Coordinates of C-alpha atoms (C1' of nucleotides) in Angstrom, one line a residue:
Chain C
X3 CA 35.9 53.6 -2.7
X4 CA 38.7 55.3 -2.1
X5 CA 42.5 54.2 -1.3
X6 CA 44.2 57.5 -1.2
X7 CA 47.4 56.2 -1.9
X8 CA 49.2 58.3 -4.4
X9 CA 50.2 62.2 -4.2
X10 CA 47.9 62.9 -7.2
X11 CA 45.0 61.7 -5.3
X12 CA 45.4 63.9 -2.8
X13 CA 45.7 66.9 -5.0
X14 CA 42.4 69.3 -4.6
X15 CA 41.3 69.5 -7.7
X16 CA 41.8 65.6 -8.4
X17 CA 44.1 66.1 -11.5
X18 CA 44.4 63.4 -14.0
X19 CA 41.7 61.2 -12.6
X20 CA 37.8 60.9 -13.5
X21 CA 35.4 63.0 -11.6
X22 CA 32.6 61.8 -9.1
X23 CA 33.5 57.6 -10.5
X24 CA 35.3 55.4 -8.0
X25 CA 35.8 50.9 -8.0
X26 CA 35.7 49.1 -5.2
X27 CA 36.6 45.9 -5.6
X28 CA 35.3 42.8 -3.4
X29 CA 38.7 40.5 -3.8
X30 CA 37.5 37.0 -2.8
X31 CA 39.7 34.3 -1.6
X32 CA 39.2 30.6 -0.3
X33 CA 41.2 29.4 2.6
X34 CA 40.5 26.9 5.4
X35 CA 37.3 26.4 3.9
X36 CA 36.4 29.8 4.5
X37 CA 35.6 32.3 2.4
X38 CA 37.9 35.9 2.8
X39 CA 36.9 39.3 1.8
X40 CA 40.4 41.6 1.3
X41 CA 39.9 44.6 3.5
X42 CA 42.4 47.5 4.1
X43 CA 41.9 49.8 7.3
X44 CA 42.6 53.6 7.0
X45 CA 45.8 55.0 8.9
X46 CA 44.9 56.1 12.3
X47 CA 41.5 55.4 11.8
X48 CA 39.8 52.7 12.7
X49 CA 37.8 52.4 9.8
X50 CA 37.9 49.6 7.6
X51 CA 36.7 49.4 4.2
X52 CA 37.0 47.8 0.4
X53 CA 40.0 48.3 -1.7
X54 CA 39.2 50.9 -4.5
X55 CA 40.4 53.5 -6.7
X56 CA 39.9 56.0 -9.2
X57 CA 40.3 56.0 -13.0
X58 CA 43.3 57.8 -14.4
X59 CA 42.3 60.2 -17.3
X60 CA 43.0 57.9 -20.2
X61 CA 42.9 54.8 -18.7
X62 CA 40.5 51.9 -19.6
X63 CA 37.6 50.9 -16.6
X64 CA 38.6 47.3 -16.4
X65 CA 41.9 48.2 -16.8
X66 CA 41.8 50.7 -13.6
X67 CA 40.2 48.2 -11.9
X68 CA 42.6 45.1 -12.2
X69 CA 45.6 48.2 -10.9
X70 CA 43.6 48.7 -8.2
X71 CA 42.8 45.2 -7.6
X72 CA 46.6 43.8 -8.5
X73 CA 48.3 47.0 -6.2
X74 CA 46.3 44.8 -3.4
X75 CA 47.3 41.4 -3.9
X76 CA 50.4 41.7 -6.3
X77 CA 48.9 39.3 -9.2
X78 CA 48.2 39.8 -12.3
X79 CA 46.1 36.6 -13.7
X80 CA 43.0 37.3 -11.8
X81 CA 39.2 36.6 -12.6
X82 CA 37.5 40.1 -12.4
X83 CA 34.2 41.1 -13.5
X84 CA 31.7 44.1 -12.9
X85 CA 28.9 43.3 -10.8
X86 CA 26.7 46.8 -10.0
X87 CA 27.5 50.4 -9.9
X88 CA 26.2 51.8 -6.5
X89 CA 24.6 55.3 -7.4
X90 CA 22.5 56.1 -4.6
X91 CA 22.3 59.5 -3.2
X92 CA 21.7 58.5 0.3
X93 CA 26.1 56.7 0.3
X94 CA 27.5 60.6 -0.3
X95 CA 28.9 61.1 3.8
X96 CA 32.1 63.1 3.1
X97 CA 32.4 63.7 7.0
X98 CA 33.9 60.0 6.8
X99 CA 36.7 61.0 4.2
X100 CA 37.7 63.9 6.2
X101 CA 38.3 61.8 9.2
X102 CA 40.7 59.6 6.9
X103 CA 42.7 62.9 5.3
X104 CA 43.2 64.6 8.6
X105 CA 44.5 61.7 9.9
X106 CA 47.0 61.7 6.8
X107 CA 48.0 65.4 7.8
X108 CA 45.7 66.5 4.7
X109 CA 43.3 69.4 5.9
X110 CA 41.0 69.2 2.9
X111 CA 39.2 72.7 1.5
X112 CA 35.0 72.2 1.5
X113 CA 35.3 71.6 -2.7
X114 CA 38.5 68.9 -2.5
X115 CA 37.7 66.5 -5.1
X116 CA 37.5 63.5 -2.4
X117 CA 34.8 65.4 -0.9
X118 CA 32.5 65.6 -3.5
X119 CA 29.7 62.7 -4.3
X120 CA 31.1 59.7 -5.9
X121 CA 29.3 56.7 -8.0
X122 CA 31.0 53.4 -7.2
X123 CA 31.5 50.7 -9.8
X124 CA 31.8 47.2 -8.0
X125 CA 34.0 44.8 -9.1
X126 CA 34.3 41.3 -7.5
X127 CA 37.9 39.3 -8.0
X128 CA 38.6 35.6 -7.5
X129 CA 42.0 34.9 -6.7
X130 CA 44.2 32.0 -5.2
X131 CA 44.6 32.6 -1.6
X132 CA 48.1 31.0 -1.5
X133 CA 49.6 33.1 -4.3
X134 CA 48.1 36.4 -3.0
X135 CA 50.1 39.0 -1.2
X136 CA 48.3 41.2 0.5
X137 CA 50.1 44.7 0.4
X138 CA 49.2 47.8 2.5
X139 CA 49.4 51.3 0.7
X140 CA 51.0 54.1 2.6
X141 CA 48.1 55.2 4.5
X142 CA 46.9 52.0 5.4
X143 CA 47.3 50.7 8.7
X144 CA 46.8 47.1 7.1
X145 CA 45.6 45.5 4.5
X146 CA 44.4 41.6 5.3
X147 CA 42.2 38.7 4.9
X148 CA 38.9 38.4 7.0
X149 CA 36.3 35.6 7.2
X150 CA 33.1 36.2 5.4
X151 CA 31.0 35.7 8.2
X152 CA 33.4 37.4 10.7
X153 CA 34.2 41.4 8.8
X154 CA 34.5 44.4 11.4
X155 CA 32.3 47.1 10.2
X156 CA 32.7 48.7 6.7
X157 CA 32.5 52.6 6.2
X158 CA 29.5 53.7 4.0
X159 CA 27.5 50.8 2.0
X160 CA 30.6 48.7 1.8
X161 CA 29.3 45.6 3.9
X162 CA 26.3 45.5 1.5
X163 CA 28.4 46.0 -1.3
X164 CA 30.5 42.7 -0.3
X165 CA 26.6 41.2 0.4
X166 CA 25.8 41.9 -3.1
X167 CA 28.9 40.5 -4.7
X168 CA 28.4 37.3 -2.6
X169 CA 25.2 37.2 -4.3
X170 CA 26.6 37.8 -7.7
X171 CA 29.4 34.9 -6.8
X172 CA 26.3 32.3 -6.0
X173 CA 24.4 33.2 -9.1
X174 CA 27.3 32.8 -11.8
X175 CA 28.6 29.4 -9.7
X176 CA 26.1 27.7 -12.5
X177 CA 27.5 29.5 -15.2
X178 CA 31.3 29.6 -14.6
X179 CA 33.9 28.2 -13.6
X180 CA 34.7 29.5 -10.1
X181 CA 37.3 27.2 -8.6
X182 CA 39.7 27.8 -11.8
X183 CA 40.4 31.2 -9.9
X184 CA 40.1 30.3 -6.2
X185 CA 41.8 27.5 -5.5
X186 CA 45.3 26.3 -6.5
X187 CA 46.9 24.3 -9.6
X188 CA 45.7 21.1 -8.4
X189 CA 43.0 20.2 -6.4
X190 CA 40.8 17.2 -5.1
X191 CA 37.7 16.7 -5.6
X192 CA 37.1 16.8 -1.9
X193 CA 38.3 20.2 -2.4
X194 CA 36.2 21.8 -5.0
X195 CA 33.5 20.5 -3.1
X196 CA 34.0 22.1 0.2
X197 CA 34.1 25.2 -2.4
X198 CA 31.2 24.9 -3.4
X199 CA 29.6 24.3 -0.3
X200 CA 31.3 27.5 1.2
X201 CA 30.1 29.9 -1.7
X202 CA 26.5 28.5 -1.7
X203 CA 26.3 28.0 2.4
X204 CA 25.0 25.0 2.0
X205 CA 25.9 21.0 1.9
X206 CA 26.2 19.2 -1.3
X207 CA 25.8 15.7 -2.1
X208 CA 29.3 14.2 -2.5
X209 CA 28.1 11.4 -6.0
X210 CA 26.2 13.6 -7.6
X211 CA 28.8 16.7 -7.1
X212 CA 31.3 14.6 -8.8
X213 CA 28.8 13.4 -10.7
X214 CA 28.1 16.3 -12.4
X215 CA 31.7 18.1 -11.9
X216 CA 33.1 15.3 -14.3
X217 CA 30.3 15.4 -16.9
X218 CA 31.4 19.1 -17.5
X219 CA 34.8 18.4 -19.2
X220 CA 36.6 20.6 -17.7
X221 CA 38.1 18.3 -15.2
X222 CA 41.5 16.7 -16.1
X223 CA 43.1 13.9 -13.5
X224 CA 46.7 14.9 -13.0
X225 CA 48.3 11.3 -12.7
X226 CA 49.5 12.1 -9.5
X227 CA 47.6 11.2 -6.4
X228 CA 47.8 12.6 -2.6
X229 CA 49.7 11.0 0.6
X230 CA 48.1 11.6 3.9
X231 CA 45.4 9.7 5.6
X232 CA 44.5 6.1 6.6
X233 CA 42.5 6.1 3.7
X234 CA 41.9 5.5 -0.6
X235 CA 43.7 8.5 -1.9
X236 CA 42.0 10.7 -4.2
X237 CA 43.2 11.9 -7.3
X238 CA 44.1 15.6 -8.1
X239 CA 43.2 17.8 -10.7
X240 CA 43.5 20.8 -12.8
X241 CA 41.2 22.7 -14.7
X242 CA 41.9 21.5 -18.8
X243 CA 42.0 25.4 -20.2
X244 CA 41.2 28.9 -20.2
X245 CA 37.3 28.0 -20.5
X246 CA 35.5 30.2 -17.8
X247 CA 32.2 30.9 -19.0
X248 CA 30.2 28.5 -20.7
X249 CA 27.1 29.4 -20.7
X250 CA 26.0 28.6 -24.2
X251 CA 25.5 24.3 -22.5
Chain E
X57 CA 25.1 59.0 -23.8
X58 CA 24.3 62.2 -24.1
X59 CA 20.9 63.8 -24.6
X60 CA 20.9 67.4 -24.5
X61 CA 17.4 68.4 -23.6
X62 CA 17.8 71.2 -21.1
X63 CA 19.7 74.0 -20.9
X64 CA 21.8 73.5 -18.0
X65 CA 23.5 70.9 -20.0
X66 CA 24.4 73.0 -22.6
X67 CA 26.1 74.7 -19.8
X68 CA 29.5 74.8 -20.3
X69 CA 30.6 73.4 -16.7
X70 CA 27.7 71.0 -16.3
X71 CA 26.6 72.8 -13.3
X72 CA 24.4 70.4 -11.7
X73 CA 25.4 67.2 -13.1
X74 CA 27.8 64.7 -11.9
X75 CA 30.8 64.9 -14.1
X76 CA 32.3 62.0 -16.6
X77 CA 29.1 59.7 -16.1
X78 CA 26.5 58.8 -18.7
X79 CA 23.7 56.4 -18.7
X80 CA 22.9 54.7 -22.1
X81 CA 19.3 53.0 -22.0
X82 CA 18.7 50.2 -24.5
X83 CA 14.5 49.7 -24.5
X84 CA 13.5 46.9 -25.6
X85 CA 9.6 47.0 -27.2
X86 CA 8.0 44.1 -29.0
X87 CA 5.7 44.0 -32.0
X88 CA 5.0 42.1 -35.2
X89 CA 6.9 39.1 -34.1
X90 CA 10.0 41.6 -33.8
X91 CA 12.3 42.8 -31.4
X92 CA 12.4 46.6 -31.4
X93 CA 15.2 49.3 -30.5
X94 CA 14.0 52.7 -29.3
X95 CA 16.9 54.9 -31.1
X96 CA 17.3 58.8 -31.5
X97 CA 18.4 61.2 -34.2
X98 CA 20.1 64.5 -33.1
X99 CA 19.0 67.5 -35.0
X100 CA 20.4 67.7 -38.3
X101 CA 23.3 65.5 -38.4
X102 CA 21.7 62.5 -39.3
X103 CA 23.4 60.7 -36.3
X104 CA 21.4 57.6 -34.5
X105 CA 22.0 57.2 -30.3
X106 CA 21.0 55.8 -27.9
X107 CA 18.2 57.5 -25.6
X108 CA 20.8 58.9 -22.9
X109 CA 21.3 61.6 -20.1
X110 CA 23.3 62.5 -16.8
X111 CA 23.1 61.8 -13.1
X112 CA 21.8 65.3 -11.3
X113 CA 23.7 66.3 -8.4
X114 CA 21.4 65.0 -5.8
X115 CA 19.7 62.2 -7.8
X116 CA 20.4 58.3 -6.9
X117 CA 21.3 56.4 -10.4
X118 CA 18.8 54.6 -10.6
X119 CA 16.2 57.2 -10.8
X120 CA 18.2 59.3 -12.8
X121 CA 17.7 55.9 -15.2
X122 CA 13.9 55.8 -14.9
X123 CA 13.9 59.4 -15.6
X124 CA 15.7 58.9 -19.0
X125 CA 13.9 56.4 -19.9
X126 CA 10.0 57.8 -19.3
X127 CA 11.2 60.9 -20.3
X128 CA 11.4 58.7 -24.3
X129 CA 8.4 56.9 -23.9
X130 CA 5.8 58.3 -21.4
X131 CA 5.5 55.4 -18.9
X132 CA 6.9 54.7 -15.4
X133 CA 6.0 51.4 -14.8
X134 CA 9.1 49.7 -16.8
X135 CA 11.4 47.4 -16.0
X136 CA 14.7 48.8 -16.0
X137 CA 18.1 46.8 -14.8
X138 CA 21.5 48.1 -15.0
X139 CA 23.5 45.7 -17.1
X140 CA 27.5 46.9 -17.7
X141 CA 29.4 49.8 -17.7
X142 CA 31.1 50.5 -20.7
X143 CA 34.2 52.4 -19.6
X144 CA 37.2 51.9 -22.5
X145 CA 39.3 55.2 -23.3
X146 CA 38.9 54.6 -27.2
X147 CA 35.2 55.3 -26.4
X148 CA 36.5 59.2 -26.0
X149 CA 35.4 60.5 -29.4
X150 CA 34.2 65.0 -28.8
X151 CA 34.3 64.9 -32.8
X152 CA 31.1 63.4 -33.0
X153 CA 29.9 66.0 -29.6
X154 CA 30.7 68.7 -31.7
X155 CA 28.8 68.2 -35.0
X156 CA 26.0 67.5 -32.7
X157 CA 26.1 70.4 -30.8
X158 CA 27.4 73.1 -33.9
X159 CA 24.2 72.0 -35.3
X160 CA 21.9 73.1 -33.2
X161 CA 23.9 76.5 -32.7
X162 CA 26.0 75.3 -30.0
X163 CA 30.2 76.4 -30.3
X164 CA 30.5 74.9 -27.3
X165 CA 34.5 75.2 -26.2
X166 CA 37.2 72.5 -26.1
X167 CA 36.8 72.4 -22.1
X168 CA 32.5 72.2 -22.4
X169 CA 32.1 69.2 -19.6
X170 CA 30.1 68.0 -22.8
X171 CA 33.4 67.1 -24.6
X172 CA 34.8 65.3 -21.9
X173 CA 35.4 61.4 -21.6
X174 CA 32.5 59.8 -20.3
X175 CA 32.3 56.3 -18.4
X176 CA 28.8 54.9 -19.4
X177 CA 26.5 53.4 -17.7
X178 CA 24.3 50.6 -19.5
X179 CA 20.6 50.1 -18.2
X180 CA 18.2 48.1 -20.6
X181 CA 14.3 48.4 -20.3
X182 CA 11.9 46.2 -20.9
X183 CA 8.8 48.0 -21.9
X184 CA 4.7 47.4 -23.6
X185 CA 4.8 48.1 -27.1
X186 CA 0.9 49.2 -27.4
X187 CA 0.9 51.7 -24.6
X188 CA 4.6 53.3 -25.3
X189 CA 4.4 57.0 -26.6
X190 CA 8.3 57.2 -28.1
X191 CA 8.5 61.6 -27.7
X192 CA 11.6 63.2 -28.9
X193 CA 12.9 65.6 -27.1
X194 CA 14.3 69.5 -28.8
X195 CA 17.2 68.6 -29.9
X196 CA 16.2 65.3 -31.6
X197 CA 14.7 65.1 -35.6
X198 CA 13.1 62.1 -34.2
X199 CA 12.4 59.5 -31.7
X200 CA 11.6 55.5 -32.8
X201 CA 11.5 52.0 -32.6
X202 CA 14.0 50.1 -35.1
X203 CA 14.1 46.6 -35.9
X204 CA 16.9 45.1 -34.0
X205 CA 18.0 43.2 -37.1
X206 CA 17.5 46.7 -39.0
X207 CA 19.1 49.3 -37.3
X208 CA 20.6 52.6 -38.4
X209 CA 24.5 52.8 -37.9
X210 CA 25.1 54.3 -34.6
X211 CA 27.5 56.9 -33.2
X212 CA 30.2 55.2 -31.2
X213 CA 30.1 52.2 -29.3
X214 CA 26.0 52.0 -28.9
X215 CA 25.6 49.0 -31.6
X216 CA 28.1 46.9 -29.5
X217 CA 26.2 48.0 -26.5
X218 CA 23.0 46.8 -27.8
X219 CA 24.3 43.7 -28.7
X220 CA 25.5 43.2 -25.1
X221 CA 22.1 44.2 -23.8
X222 CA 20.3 41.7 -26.5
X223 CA 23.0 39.1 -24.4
X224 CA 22.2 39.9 -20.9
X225 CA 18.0 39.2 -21.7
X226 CA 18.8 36.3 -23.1
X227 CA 20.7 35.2 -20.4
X228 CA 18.3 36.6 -17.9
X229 CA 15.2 35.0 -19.9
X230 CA 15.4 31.9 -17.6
X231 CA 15.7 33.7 -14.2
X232 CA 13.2 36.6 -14.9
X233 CA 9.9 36.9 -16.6
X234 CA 10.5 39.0 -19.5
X235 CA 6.9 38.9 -21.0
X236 CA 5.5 40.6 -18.2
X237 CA 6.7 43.7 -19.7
X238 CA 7.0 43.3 -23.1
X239 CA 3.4 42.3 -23.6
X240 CA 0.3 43.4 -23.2
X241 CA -2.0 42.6 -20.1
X242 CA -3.7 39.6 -22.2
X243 CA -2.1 37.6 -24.8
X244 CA -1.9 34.2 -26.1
X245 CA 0.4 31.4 -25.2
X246 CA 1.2 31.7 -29.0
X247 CA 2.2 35.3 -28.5
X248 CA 4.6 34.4 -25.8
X249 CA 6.0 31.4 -27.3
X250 CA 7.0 33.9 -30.4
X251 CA 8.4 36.4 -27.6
X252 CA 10.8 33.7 -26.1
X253 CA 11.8 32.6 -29.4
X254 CA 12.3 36.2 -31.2
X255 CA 14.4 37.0 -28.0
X256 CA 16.6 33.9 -28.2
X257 CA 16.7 34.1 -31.7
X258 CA 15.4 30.3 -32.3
X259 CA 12.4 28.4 -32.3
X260 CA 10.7 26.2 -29.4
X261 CA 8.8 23.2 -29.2
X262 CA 5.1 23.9 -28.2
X263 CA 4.6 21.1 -25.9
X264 CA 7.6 21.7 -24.0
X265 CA 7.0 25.3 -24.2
X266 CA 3.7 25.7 -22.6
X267 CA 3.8 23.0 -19.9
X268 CA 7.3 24.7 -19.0
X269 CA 5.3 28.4 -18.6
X270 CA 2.3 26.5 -16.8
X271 CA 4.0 24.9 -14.2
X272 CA 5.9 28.3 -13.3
X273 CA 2.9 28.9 -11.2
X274 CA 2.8 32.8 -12.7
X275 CA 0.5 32.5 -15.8
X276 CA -3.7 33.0 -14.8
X277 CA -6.3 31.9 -17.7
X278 CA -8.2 34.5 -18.2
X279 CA -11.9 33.6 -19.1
X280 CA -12.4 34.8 -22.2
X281 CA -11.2 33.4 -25.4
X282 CA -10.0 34.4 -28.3
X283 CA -11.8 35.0 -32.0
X284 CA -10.3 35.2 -35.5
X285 CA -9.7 32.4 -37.7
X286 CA -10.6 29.1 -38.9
X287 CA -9.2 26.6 -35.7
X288 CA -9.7 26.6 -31.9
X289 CA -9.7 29.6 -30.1
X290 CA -6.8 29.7 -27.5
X291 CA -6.9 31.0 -24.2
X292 CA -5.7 34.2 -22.9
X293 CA -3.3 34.7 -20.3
X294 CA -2.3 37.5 -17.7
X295 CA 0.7 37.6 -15.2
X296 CA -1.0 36.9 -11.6
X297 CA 1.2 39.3 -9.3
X298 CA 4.2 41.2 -9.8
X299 CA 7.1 38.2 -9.5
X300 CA 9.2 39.5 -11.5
X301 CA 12.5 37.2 -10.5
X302 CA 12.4 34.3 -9.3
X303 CA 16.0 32.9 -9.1
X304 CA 15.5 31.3 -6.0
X305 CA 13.5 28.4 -7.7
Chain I
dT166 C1' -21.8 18.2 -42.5
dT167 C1' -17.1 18.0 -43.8
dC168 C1' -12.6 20.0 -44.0
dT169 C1' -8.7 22.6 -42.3
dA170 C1' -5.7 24.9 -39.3
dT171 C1' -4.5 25.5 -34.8
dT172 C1' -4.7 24.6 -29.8
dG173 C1' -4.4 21.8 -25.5
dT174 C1' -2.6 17.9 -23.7
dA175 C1' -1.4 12.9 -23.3
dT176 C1' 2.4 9.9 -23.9
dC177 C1' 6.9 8.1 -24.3
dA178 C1' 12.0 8.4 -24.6
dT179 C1' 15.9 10.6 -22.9
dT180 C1' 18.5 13.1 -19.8
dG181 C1' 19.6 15.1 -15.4
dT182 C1' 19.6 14.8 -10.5
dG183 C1' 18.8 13.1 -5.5
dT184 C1' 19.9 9.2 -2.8
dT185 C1' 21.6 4.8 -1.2
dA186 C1' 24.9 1.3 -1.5
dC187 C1' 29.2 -0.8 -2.0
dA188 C1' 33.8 -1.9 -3.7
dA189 C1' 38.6 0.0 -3.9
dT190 C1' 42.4 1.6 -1.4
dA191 C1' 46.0 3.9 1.8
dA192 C1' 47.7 4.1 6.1
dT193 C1' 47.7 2.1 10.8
dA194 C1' 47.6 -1.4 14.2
dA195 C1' 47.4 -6.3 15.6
Chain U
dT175 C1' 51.0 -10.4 6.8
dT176 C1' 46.5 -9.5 7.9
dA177 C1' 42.7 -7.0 9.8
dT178 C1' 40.9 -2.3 10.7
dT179 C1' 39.4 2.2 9.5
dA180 C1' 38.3 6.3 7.0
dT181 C1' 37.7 8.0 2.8
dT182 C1' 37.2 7.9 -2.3
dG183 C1' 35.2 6.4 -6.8
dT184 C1' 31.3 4.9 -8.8
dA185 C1' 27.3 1.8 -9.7
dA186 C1' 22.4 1.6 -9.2
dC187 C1' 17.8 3.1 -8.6
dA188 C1' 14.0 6.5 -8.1
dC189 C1' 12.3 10.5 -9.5
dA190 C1' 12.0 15.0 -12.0
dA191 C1' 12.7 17.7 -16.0
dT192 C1' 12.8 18.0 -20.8
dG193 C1' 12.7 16.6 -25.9
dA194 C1' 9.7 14.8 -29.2
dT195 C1' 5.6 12.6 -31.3
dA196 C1' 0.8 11.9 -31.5
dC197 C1' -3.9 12.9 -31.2
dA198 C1' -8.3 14.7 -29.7
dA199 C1' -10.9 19.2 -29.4
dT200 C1' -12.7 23.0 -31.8
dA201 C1' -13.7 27.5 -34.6
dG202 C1' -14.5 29.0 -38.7
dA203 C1' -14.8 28.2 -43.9
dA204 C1' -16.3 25.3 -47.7

DNA sequence: TTCTATTGTATCATTGTGTTACAATAATAA
DNA sequence: TTATTATTGTAACACAATGATACAATAGAA
């Protein structure tokens, strides 16, 4: 939920946006062979939370979500997909928002839009850590990368929201094609790998990850190879197309 | 969307609903060695939906779901899943809201919350055949199961949400067990051999088939065989406890 | 008792995956 | 130049999962 980042957001009666619907967006990246979560922290507040957003009156869902998602990290080719709408009863706290709009200056009447219950459609976004550019709005006191395993406290359900997408990530890593969208242009085995292992938590066998990570087509060998070690060098690659989902095997 | 069973939602401000949201439910029944739709018909229009309602004020979504859904067929014990949100502005069609409302003496006004853009929330339900009790509600000339190869046109986007539904079980036939709720509490290994391939739309080898479902661990032999025709009788089965995912395997 | 249709399962081939082993190689150091 | 070292690429084997065929068991009908 909830970046309150243009005028018309703040207005009481929420003009030009839907009622009660908000995205948050879990914006996953892969660095250092860490996962990062994207996490902005409201002005003045403390308080730390997803990147979201509301839909404009005529706008498309997915489409307000990959503005609210590419306002965040200034890209536009990103792998984004709905994962669960959070409807509970039990997430409506609008004490939190008021903290966040008095620290703005806003003093909000009892019945300002913000205030009232909102559903939350999750999104989760894969995107390449070294392009990203993480980009405050105005009242954010930042806007940044954190570690997985290492997040400061989220407002409302938002830690179990990023638990959720996690989950979401591990289940599809069988279906899709995950590294096309987290790591860069060309890559070593070595590092889709570590990838892997990251998302899932676990180690992998090194033959039969290659193994199997070849069999898939997908693979291409740029003819290039890396300089570094004492060691063979490996060869890089690049994913061949646009497939991402391929399921139907 | 959009069942108008009480009167607050004839209401012209929706008092008591949350605004712009919709749930769609796509119940899945099977019978005859066919996969069946549960579809409405609004009074006097001839116009074929989707069983649908609202989110009260207080209600989580998800029992707002349930509630749709036994409110149609008189069970609670279903298995219900949210599945996608379908969110695009060409969905915005109050043409449609009006011919259904006119006829059943409703001049609602062009600001009735009714004729509003709704974001929809998709939920499918998995649900027994024998023991469902499909009840329309006032407003509906009827209340059925359809042939999912033979259904009625329907108003705006629900075929394409049905076929998206029809998707997600077949994707979720390996990670779930489906039969649990679409058959009975005994059936043969026939009878869920023809479930699994009506679903996925293709036949299945028998061998492969029933060692497959045996070595799950979730199928118990119940005593008692079965009686009819000229061959050897085959067992019946039950579900042993209520595993219904098991992903983990 | 024989015949027929269907069920339950054994069997084998093929494929996929876990695991170990080892040759190939790129830098460094002798 | 040659050995050393760390890592990569892949062969090879064991084992599990699955596709496919075959056949014995059996319930009713002829």
């Amino acid at each position: 939920m909830t970046k309150v980042h243009s005028a018309s957001e703040t207005d009481e009666k929420g003009e030009g946006f839907l009622k009660n619907i908000a995205i948050d967006a879990v914006i996953f990246g892969f660095h250092d062979d860490q996962l990062k979560v994207l996490l902005i922290e409201y002005k003045g507040t403390g308080l730390f939370a997803l990147p979201g957003g509301f839909i404009k009156t005529e706008e498309d869902l997915n489409s307000a979500a990959l503005r609210v998602v590419s306002e965040r990290i200034g890209l536009e080719d990103i792998f984004l997909e709905q994962f669960y709408v959070f409807g509970d009863y039990s997430r409506y706290n609008p004490v939190q928002f008021k903290i966040i709009m008095s620290a703005n200056g806003i003093v909000p009447a009892d019945d300002h839009w913000l205030l009232k219950r909102f559903i939350s459609i999750g999104y989760y976004a894969l995107v390449d850590f070294t392009r990203a550019k993480p980009t405050p709005a105005a009242i954010f006191d930042s806007c940044d990368w954190y570690d997985l395993n290492n997040m400061p406290t989220l407002i409302q359900d938002h830690t179990f929201i990023v638990k959720k997408a996690l989950n979401t990530l591990r289940s599809n890593l069988d279906h899709k094609v995950v590294g096309l969208n987290l790591l860069p242009q060309d890559f070593t085995m070595g590092d889709l790998q570590k990838l892997y292992e990251t998302i899932l938590g676990k180690k992998l066998l090194r033959p039969a990850f290659q193994r199997k990570m070849l069999a898939l087509g997908i693979l291409e060998r740029v003819a290039k190879k890396w300089t570094g070690g004492a060691h063979k060098a490996p060869y890089l690659y690049k994913f061949i197309n646009e497939i991402v989902d391929f399921s139907s095997k």
